Short mmCIF file of C-alpha atoms in Angstrom, two decimals:
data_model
loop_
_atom_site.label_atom_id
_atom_site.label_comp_id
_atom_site.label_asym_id
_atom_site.label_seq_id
_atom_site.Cartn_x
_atom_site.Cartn_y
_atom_site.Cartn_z
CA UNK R 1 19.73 31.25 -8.03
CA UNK R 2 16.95 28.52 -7.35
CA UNK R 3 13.53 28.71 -7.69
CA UNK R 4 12.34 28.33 -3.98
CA UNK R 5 8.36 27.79 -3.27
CA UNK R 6 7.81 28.76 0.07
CA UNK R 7 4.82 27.74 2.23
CA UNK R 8 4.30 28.88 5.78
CA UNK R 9 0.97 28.70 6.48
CA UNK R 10 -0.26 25.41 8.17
CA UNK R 11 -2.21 24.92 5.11
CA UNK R 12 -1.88 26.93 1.25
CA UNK R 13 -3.81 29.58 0.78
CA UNK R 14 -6.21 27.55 -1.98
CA UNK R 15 -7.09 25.13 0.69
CA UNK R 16 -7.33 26.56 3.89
CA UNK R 17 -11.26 26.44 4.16
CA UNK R 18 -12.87 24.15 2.40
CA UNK R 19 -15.64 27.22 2.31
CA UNK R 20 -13.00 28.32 -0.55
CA UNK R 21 -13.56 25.81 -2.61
CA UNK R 22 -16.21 25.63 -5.56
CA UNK R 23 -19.54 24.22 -3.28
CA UNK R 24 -21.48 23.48 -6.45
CA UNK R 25 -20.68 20.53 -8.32
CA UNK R 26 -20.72 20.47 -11.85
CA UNK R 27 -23.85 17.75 -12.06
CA UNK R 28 -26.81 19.23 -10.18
CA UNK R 29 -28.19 15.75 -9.27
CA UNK R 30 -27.27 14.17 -6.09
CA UNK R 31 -25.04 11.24 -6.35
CA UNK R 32 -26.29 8.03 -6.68
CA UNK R 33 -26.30 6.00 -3.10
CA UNK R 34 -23.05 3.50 -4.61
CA UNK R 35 -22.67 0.53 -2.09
CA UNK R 36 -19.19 -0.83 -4.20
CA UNK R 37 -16.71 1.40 -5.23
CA UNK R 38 -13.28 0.70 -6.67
CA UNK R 39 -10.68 3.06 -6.98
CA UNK R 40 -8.32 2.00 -9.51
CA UNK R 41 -4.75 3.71 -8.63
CA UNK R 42 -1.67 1.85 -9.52
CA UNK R 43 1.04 4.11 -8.89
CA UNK R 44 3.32 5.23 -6.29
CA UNK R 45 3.47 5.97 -2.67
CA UNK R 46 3.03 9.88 -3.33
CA UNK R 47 0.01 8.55 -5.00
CA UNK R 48 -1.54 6.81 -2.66
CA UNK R 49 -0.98 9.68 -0.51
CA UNK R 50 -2.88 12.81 -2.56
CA UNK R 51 -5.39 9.94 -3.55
CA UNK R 52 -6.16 8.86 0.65
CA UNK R 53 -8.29 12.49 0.05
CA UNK R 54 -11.04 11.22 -2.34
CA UNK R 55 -11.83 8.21 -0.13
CA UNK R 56 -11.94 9.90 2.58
CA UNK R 57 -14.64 12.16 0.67
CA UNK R 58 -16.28 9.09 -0.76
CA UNK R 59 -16.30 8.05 2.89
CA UNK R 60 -18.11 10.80 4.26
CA UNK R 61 -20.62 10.63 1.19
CA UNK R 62 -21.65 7.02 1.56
CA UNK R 63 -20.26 5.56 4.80
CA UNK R 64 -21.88 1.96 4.21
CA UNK R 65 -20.18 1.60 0.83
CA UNK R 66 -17.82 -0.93 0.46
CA UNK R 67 -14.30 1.06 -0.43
CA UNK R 68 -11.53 -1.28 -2.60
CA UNK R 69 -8.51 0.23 -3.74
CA UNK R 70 -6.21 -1.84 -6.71
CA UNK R 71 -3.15 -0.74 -6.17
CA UNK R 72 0.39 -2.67 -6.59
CA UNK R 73 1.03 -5.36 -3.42
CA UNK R 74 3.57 -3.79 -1.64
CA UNK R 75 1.46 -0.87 -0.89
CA UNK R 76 -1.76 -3.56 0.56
CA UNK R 77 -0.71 -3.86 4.21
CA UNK R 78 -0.31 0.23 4.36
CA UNK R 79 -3.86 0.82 2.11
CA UNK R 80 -5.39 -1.28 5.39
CA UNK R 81 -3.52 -0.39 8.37
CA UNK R 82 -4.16 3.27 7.84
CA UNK R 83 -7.99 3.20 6.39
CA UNK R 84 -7.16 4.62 2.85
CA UNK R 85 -9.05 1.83 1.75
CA UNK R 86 -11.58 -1.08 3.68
CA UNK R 87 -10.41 -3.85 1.01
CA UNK R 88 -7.84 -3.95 -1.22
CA UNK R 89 -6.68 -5.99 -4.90
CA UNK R 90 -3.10 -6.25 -5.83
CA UNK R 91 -1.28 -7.18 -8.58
CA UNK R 92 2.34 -7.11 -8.70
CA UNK R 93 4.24 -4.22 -11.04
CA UNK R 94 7.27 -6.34 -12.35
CA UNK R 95 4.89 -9.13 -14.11
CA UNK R 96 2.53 -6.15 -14.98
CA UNK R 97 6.21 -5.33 -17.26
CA UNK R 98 7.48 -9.00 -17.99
CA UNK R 99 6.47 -11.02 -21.04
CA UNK R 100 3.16 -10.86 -22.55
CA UNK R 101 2.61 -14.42 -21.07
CA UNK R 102 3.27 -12.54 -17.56
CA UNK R 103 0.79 -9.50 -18.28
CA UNK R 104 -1.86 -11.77 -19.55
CA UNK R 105 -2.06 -14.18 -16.42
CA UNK R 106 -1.46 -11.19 -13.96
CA UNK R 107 -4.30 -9.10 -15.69
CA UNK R 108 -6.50 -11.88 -15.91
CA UNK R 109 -6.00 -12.83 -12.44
CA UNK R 110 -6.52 -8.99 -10.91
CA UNK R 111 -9.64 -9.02 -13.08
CA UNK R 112 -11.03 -11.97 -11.57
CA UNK R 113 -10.73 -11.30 -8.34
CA UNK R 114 -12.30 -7.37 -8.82
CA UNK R 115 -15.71 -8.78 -10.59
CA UNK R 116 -16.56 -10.80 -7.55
CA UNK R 117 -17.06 -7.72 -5.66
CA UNK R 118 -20.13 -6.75 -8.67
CA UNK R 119 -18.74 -2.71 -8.36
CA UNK R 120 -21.70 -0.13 -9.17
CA UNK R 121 -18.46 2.13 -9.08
CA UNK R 122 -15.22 2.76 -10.59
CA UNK R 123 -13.16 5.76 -10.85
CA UNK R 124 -9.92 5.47 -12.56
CA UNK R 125 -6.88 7.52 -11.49
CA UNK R 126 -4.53 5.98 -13.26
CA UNK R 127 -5.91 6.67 -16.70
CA UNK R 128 -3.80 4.66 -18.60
CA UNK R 129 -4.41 1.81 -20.80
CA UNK R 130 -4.06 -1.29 -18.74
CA UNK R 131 -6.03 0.59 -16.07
CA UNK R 132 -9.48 1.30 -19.09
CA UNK R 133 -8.86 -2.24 -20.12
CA UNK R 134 -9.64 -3.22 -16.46
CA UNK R 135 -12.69 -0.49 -15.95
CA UNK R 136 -14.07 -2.08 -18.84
CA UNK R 137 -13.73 -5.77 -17.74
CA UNK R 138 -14.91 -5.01 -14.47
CA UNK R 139 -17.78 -3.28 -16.38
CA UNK R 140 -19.76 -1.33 -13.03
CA UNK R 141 -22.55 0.44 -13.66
CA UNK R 142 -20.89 3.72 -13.45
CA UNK R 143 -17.57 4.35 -14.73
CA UNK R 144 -15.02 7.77 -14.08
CA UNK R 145 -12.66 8.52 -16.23
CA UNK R 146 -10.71 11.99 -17.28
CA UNK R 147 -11.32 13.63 -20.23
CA UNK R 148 -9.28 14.71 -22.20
CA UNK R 149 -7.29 11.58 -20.85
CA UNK R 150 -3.44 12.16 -20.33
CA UNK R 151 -2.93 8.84 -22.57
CA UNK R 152 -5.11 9.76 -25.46
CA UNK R 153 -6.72 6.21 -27.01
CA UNK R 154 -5.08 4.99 -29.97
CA UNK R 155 -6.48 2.91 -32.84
CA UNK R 156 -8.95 0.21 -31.90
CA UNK R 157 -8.86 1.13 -28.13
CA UNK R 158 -12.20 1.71 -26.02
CA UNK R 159 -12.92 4.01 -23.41
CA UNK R 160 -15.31 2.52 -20.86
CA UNK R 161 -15.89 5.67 -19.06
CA UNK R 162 -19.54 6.65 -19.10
CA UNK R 163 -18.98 9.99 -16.58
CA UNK R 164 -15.75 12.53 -16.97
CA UNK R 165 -14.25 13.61 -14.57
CA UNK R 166 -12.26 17.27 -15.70
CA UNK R 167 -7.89 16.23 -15.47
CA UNK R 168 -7.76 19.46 -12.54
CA UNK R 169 -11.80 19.55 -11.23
CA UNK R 170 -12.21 22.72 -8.49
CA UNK R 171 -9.95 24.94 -10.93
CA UNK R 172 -6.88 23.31 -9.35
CA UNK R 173 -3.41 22.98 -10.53
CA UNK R 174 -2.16 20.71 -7.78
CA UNK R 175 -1.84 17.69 -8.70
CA UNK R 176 -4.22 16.88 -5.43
CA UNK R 177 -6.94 18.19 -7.67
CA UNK R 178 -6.74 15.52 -10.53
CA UNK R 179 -7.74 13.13 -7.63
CA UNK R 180 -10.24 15.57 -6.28
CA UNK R 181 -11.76 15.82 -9.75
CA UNK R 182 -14.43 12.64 -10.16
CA UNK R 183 -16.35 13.58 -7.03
CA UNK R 184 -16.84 17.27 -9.01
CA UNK R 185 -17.94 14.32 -12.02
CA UNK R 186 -20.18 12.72 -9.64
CA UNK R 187 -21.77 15.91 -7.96
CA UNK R 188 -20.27 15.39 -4.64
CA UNK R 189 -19.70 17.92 -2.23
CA UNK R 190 -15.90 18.18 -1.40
CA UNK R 191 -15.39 18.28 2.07
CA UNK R 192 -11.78 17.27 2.92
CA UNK R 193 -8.91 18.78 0.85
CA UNK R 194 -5.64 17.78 2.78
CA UNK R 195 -3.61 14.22 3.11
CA UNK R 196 -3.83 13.49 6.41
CA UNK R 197 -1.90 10.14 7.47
CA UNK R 198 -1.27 9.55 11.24
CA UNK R 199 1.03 6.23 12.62
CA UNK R 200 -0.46 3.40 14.49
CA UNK R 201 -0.40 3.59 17.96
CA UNK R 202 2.03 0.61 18.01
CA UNK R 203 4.07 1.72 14.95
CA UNK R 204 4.68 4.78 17.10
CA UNK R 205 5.61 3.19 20.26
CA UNK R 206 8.30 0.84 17.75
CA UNK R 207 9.36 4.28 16.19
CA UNK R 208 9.88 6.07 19.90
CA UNK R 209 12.00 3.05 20.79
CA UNK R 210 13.93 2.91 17.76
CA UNK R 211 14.77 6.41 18.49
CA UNK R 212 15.82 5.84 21.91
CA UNK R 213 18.06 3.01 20.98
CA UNK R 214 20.13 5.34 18.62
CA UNK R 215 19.60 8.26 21.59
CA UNK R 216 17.31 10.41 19.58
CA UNK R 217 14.99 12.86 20.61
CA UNK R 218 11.81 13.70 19.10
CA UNK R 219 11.44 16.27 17.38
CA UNK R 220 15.49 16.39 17.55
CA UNK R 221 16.53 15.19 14.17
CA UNK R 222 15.64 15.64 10.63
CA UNK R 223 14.54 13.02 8.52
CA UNK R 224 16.49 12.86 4.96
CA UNK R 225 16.35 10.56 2.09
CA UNK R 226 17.97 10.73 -0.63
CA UNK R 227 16.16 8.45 -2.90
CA UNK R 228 13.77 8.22 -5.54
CA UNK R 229 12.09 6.30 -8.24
CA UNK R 230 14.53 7.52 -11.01
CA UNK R 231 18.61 8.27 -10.41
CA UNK R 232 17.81 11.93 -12.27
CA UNK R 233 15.09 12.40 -9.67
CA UNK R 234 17.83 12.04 -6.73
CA UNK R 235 20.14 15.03 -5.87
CA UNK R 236 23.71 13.82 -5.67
CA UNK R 237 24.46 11.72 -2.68
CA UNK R 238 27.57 13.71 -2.06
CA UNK R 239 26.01 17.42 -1.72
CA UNK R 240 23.07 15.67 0.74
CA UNK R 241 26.19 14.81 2.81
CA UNK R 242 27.89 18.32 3.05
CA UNK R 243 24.52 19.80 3.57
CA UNK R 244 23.73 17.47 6.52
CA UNK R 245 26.97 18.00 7.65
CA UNK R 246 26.59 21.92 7.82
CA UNK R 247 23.34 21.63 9.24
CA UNK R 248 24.46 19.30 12.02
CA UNK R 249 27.39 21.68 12.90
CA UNK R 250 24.84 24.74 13.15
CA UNK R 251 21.26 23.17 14.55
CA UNK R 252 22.63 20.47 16.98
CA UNK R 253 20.10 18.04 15.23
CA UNK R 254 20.81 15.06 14.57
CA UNK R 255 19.92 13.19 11.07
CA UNK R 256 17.95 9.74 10.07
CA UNK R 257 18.60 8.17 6.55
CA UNK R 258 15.61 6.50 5.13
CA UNK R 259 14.69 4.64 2.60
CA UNK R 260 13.79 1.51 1.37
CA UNK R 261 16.08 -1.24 0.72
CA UNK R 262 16.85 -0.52 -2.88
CA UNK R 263 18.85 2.78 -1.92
CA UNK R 264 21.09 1.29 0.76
CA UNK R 265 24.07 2.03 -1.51
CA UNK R 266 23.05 5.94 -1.85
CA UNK R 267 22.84 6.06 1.97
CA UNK R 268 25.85 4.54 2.55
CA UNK R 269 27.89 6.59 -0.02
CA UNK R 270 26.28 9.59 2.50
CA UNK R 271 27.05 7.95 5.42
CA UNK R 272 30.74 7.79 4.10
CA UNK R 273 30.76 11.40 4.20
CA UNK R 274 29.13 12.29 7.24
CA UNK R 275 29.72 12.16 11.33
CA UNK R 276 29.23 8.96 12.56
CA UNK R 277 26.28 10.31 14.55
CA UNK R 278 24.04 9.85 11.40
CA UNK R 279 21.80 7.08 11.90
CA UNK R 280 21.32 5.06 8.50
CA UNK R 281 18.00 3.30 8.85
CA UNK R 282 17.54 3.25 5.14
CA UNK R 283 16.19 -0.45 4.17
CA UNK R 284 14.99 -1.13 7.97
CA UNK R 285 11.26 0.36 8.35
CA UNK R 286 8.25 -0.71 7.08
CA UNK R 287 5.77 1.49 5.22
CA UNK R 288 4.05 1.79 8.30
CA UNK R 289 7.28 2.27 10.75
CA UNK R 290 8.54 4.80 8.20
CA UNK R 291 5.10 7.02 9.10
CA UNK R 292 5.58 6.76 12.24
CA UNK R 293 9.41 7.86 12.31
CA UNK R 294 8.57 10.49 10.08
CA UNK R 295 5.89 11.96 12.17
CA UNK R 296 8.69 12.32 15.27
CA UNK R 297 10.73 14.34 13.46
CA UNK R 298 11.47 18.28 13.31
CA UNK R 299 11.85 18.37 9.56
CA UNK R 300 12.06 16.23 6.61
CA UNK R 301 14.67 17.11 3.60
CA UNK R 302 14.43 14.58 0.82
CA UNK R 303 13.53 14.91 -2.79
CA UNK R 304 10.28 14.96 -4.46
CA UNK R 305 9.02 11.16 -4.01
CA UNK R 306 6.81 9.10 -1.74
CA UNK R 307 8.10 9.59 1.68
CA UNK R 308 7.67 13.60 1.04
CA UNK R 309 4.15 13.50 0.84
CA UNK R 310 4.24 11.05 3.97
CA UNK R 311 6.26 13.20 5.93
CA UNK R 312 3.67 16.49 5.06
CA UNK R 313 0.56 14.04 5.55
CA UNK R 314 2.04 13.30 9.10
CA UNK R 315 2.69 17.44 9.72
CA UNK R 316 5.99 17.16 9.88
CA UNK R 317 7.61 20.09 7.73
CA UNK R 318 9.29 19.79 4.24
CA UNK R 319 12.50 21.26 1.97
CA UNK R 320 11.68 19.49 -1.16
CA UNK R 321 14.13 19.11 -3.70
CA UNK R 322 13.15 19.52 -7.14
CA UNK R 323 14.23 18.65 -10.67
CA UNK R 324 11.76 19.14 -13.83
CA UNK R 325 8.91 18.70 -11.79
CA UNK R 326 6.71 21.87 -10.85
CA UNK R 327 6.18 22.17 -6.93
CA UNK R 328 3.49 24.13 -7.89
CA UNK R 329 1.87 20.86 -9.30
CA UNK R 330 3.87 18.25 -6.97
CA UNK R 331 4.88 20.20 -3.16
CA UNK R 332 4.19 19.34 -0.08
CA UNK R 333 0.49 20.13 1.24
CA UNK R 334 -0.96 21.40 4.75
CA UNK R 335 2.68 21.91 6.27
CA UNK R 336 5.50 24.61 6.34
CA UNK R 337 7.08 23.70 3.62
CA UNK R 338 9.98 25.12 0.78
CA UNK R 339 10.28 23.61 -2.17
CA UNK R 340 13.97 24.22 -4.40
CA UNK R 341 14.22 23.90 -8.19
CA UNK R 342 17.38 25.01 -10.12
CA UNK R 343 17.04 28.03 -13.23
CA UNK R 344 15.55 26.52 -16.14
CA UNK R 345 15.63 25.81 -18.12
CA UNK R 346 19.09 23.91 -17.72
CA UNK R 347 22.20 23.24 -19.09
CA UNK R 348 22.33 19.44 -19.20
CA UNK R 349 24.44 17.77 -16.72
CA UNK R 350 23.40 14.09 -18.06
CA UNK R 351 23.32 14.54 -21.43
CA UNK R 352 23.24 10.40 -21.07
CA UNK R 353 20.72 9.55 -18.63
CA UNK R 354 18.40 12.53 -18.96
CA UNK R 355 15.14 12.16 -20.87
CA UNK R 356 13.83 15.42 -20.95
CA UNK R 357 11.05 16.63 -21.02
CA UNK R 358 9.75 13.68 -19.10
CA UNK R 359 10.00 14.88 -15.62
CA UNK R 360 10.31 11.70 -14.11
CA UNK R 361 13.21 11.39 -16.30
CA UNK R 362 15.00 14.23 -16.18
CA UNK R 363 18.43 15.30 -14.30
CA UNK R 364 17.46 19.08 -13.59
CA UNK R 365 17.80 18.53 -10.07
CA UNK R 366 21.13 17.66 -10.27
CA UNK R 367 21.68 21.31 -10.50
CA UNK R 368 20.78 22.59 -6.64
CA UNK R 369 24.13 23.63 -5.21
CA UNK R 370 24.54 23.03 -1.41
CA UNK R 371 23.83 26.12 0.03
CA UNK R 372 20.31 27.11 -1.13
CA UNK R 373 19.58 23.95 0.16
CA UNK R 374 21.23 24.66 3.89
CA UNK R 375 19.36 27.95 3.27
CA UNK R 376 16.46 26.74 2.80
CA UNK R 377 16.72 24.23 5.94
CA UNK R 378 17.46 26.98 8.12
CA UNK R 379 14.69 29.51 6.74
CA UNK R 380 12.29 26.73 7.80
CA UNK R 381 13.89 25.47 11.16
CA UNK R 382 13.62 29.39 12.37
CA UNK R 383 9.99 29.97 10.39
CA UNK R 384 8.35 27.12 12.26
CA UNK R 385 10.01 27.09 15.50
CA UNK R 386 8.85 30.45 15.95
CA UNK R 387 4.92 29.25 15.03
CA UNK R 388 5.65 26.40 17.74
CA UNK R 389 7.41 29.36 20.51
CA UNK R 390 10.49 27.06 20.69
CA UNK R 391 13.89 27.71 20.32
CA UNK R 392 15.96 25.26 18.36
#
């Protein structure tokens, strides 16, 4: 049998009031009153998601300040349509991994353009080390950083952190609280502990005509995709499609494919397999459009990846399908939410492709069977339409 995380309440336990959480900070100062900060996260969408939470706090502690996030370019129009950030830097990921040439010029321009904004600020989430390379070069006057770092320094490297920020501050094992941490660091009061992303109003007028175009109801479908950063990170594309199959057959929902435009192939080996009632709008929507589409529907089922955490930030709830990654560490937040993983520890099913015990490499989740997963749709289609007084 699975491993299934369940979460009904509207928000977990741990954050439900932020009177919960740990009040005193671990420096007894008050902050210093920063007018530039840069937050220096180069990741993924999830990311950006879980770390929308410490600006928001850094928001509320010093409203003038001037809030840049460096982040990778297709993420910039998103970062500033939806406030994560006031400014943002970019750089883009594939010459961050080309030649040295490549690194050099992209580093050197990203660089550039962060030291004209003369930071008194920067708190790096990334912790890696192109990310302390860039602290250092952009050299503000105070510097967060995690200690112990997850990418301990090697021979000859520096850390330019000068305050240190604990990897889980609050006595958190969410992965939320990693990006909650530096304003523990910096003796700032935490006041918002949730991701909380809402669509544009236009994105949401697109997204309610999009729907009526392909006759869809709000709150009358459920959102899959099937995609994700890593093929050992994506349950089979043939089990999604007997699962939405049996769910159509029992619900009467309907189902949206989404994605982005790198995982066309994965939705159309689903839509192969399905009714032709399944809208495929994988590769069509925007960041932004994707939010807002997301927001209008009755459940999301996808595995753990960026449009997850979307989909929770939005309210919308979440069966999250998980390989080597801990939900405990990873799930949904601030939604009714269940979270699979198969028994592990596993017998290999990629002996191949699997690099285990890299989560973001492994195949575990290959090993779901369809119908926990059906289950687990169903246990949270009846859970929360009974919070809402609905019947499906």
């Amino acid at each position: 049998m699975p491993t299934a995380l369940h979460n009904f309440d509207t928000v977990p336990a741990q954050f439900a009031d932020t009177r919960n959480c740990p009040r005193k900070p671990m420096l007894q100062t008050s902050p210093a009153p920063f007018r530039s900060i840069l937050v220096i996260q180069t990741k993924f969408m999830g990311d950006i998601v879980l770390a929308s939470v410490l600006v928001e706090n850094l928001r509320l502690e010093f409203p003038g300040a001037r809030l840049v996030f460096l982040c990778e370019a297709s993420f910039e129009s998103f970062v500033i349509a939806h406030g994560i950030a006031s400014e943002v830097v970019t750089f883009k990921r594939a010459r961050m991994r080309g030649t040295n040439l490549e690194r050099g010029k992209e580093l050197y321009a990203m660089v550039r353009a962060l030291r004209r904004f003369r930071f008194d600020l920067t708190i790096d989430l990334t912790d890696s080390k192109t990310s302390r390379i860039v602290s250092g070069l952009v050299n503000a006057r105070t510097r967060v950083g995690y200690n112990p770092s997850e990418r301990p320094l090697r021979m000859l490297e520096r850390q330019p952190a000068n305050v240190f920020a604990k990897p889980y501050g609050f006595d958190g094992q969410h992965f939320l609280y990693r990006y909650l941490s530096p304003l523990e660091a910096l003796g700032i009061e935490l006041r918002k502990v949730i991701p909380s992303l809402q669509p544009l109003p236009l994105e949401t007028a697109k997204a309610l005509a999009l729907l009526d175009k392909h006759h869809l109801r709000p709150n009358g479908f459920i959102a899959v995709h099937a995609g994700a950063s890593f093929e050992g990170r994506r349950w089979q594309p043939e089990r999604f499609a007997a699962a939405i199959v049996e769910i159509m057959g029992e619900t009467g929902l309907d189902v949206v494919l989404v994605g982005g435009p790198d995982e066309r192939e994965i939705a159309e080996r689903i839509v192969a397999r399905t009714a032709p009632s399944v809208v495929n709008l994988v590769g069509d929507l925007s960041l932004e459009s994707l939010l807002a589409v997301l927001k209008q529907a009755r459940l999301f089922l996808g595995n753990e990846s960026g449009p997850m955490h979307m989909a929770a930030a939005t309210g919308t709830p979440v069966v999250g399908l998980f390989g080597l990654t801990r939900p405990s560490r990873w799930g949904p937040l601030g939604v009714p939410s269940i979270s699979l993983q198969p028994p592990l520890p596993c017998n290999c099913l990629a002996k191949g492709l699997c690099r285990a015990p890299d989560p973001s490499k492994a195949c575990c989740v290959w090993g779901l069977e369809v119908k926990p997963v059906v289950d687990a749709v169903r246990e949270l289609l009846s859970r929360s339409e009974m919070r809402l007084g609905r019947a499906i």
